[in-house]
């Protein structure tokens, strides 16, 4: 244990599924397809909704809750449902992506020598299978199994008498980290489910939630000490842990109106920040029609890309606001050069969109539209999570500020690592 002040966290305990690795979508698909063939009267939507609420528990307990919620007693027993779903979930060789920001967080805590434990509802056997998934292998030559090497203690669901939401697994993790029960408040737990949050809080730990449930269920995370949109947004120093060192600051100029009189406006300088991505992401596709409100409502046109063919790539990113470069590589605007771009990749909470969208605003004027032309975007840096705003003016003001962050950062060459993308800048422009 690191020596530290009272009530400052000195160690970290992670949940695995939905927090560090993205297994939820794979599990949901197996559950939905299994139940759909068993009970015709229940819709996919209902199954998915119930499956979400059962997340975080051990498999059998989740299955029991699922059977209750969907009244499946007349068609299947929980243990049998589990076996049927399990047949579809042979993790070995499957591509399980990391959650965005997970490796950055683990690497940083390891470098700072913060003791870490894993407290997963998954059994040891399942954990071993999941660690044989390909995950990161394809991208950077790393093996998924490396994930376990970050932890000083690993606690699995089959090592405790009661699973989450019972606190037992967190007690076990603390014991293995050498933390006394009365010091539980100095353990920071990362969880993605309400069941996990309940377990951590009952154990007396400090708990950060990064919800894997949809936004309309965020009320279920009320018990957490803090809720973040993604692991990218965590402020470790708020919990007495070392502060991330990779955020970069840029100065932006703000015009402040005094007493509502525009002629009396004054300039103030503010600091904004951005985070260079470890791996830049290239997104290419034809420009499609969006919601038709960018130019009209906001005066900010965004050249939308179709998320469907780019799903695997954008799942590597936390929903949020990013910047980088864009080029148009087919059609009338081909060879108009490289353009700076700031973009939202997510659900646009202000408009409460149900589907994700990719919306790059190219920071220059175009006389004509370029729908259907091929747009290639190089995503280089993260600025912030998406947020909601009370007025459309506030949304516009924030987007314009994002654009200034992008321009300032790129003007000052603050984004390193562009050299290895030389080919992207030279092709077709
Ligand atoms: P939609 O909802 O269909 O995306 P927008 O109002 O967001 O409509 O307008 C986007 C379109 O405007 C783009 O598809 C593109 O053809 C055009 N456009 C013109 N200038 C720009 C710019 N600077 N950045 C992005 N798109 C632009
Ligand atoms: N929409 C939101 O609801 N919340 C945001 O925080 C937000 N930030 C944005 C930042 C940038 C740089 C851009 C280009 C767009 C952003 N939007 C945001 C998306 C905006 O709502 C979207 O472009 C319009 O809805 C047009 O479809
Ligand atoms: Mg648009």
mmCIF file of N, CA, C and O and ligand atoms in Angstrom, residues 287-295 300-305 357-360 371, ligand 3:
data_model
loop_
_atom_site.group_PDB
_atom_site.id
_atom_site.type_symbol
_atom_site.label_atom_id
_atom_site.label_comp_id
_atom_site.label_asym_id
_atom_site.label_seq_id
_atom_site.Cartn_x
_atom_site.Cartn_y
_atom_site.Cartn_z
ATOM 1 N N UNK A 287 -19.867 11.080 -48.122
ATOM 2 C CA UNK A 287 -20.596 12.025 -47.274
ATOM 3 C C UNK A 287 -22.097 11.761 -47.454
ATOM 4 O O UNK A 287 -22.598 11.750 -48.569
ATOM 5 N N UNK A 288 -22.768 11.496 -46.328
ATOM 6 C CA UNK A 288 -24.199 11.175 -46.414
ATOM 7 C C UNK A 288 -25.068 12.324 -45.892
ATOM 8 O O UNK A 288 -24.547 13.252 -45.271
ATOM 9 N N UNK A 289 -26.369 12.246 -46.126
ATOM 10 C CA UNK A 289 -27.290 13.256 -45.587
ATOM 11 C C UNK A 289 -27.454 12.998 -44.099
ATOM 12 O O UNK A 289 -27.640 11.854 -43.687
ATOM 13 N N UNK A 290 -27.393 14.015 -43.299
ATOM 14 C CA UNK A 290 -27.544 13.850 -41.852
ATOM 15 C C UNK A 290 -28.946 14.243 -41.416
ATOM 16 O O UNK A 290 -29.913 13.986 -42.134
ATOM 17 N N UNK A 291 -29.038 14.887 -40.267
ATOM 18 C CA UNK A 291 -30.345 15.247 -39.727
ATOM 19 C C UNK A 291 -30.852 16.559 -40.331
ATOM 20 O O UNK A 291 -31.928 17.035 -40.006
ATOM 21 N N UNK A 292 -30.030 17.179 -41.172
ATOM 22 C CA UNK A 292 -30.446 18.409 -41.854
ATOM 23 C C UNK A 292 -30.572 19.606 -40.937
ATOM 24 O O UNK A 292 -31.335 20.514 -41.199
ATOM 25 N N UNK A 293 -29.834 19.623 -39.831
ATOM 26 C CA UNK A 293 -29.983 20.762 -38.918
ATOM 27 C C UNK A 293 -28.672 21.508 -38.701
ATOM 28 O O UNK A 293 -28.670 22.628 -38.190
ATOM 29 N N UNK A 294 -27.521 20.901 -39.115
ATOM 30 C CA UNK A 294 -26.216 21.526 -38.889
ATOM 31 C C UNK A 294 -26.157 22.955 -39.412
ATOM 32 O O UNK A 294 -26.001 23.908 -38.644
ATOM 33 N N UNK A 295 -26.309 23.120 -40.729
ATOM 34 C CA UNK A 295 -26.229 24.465 -41.311
ATOM 35 C C UNK A 295 -27.429 25.297 -40.907
ATOM 36 O O UNK A 295 -27.300 26.455 -40.528
ATOM 37 N N UNK A 300 -23.519 25.635 -38.598
ATOM 38 C CA UNK A 300 -22.296 24.820 -38.560
ATOM 39 C C UNK A 300 -22.543 23.550 -39.374
ATOM 40 O O UNK A 300 -23.123 22.589 -38.865
ATOM 41 N N UNK A 301 -22.150 23.546 -40.654
ATOM 42 C CA UNK A 301 -22.397 22.346 -41.462
ATOM 43 C C UNK A 301 -21.461 21.211 -41.049
ATOM 44 O O UNK A 301 -20.290 21.445 -40.752
ATOM 45 N N UNK A 302 -21.983 20.026 -41.000
ATOM 46 C CA UNK A 302 -21.141 18.866 -40.700
ATOM 47 C C UNK A 302 -21.330 17.818 -41.786
ATOM 48 O O UNK A 302 -22.456 17.446 -42.103
ATOM 49 N N UNK A 303 -20.223 17.373 -42.350
ATOM 50 C CA UNK A 303 -20.258 16.398 -43.447
ATOM 51 C C UNK A 303 -20.313 14.991 -42.852
ATOM 52 O O UNK A 303 -19.288 14.380 -42.582
ATOM 53 N N UNK A 304 -21.516 14.488 -42.645
ATOM 54 C CA UNK A 304 -21.696 13.218 -41.926
ATOM 55 C C UNK A 304 -21.164 12.018 -42.707
ATOM 56 O O UNK A 304 -21.326 11.919 -43.911
ATOM 57 N N UNK A 305 -20.549 11.098 -41.948
ATOM 58 C CA UNK A 305 -20.143 9.805 -42.527
ATOM 59 C C UNK A 305 -21.078 8.737 -41.985
ATOM 60 O O UNK A 305 -21.576 8.851 -40.858
ATOM 61 N N UNK A 357 -23.694 9.253 -34.613
ATOM 62 C CA UNK A 357 -23.341 9.862 -35.895
ATOM 63 C C UNK A 357 -21.906 10.356 -35.847
ATOM 64 O O UNK A 357 -21.335 10.559 -34.772
ATOM 65 N N UNK A 358 -21.322 10.485 -37.039
ATOM 66 C CA UNK A 358 -19.962 11.032 -37.173
ATOM 67 C C UNK A 358 -20.129 12.343 -37.930
ATOM 68 O O UNK A 358 -20.578 12.338 -39.067
ATOM 69 N N UNK A 359 -19.808 13.463 -37.265
ATOM 70 C CA UNK A 359 -20.124 14.774 -37.837
ATOM 71 C C UNK A 359 -18.913 15.696 -37.893
ATOM 72 O O UNK A 359 -18.702 16.501 -36.992
ATOM 73 N N UNK A 360 -18.104 15.617 -38.962
ATOM 74 C CA UNK A 360 -16.949 16.518 -39.056
ATOM 75 C C UNK A 360 -17.328 17.873 -39.653
ATOM 76 O O UNK A 360 -17.963 17.938 -40.707
ATOM 77 N N UNK A 371 -21.944 16.325 -50.892
ATOM 78 C CA UNK A 371 -22.607 15.044 -50.610
ATOM 79 C C UNK A 371 -22.135 13.994 -51.609
ATOM 80 O O UNK A 371 -21.871 14.305 -52.772
HETATM 81 MG MG1 LIG B 3 -24.293 17.250 -40.896
#
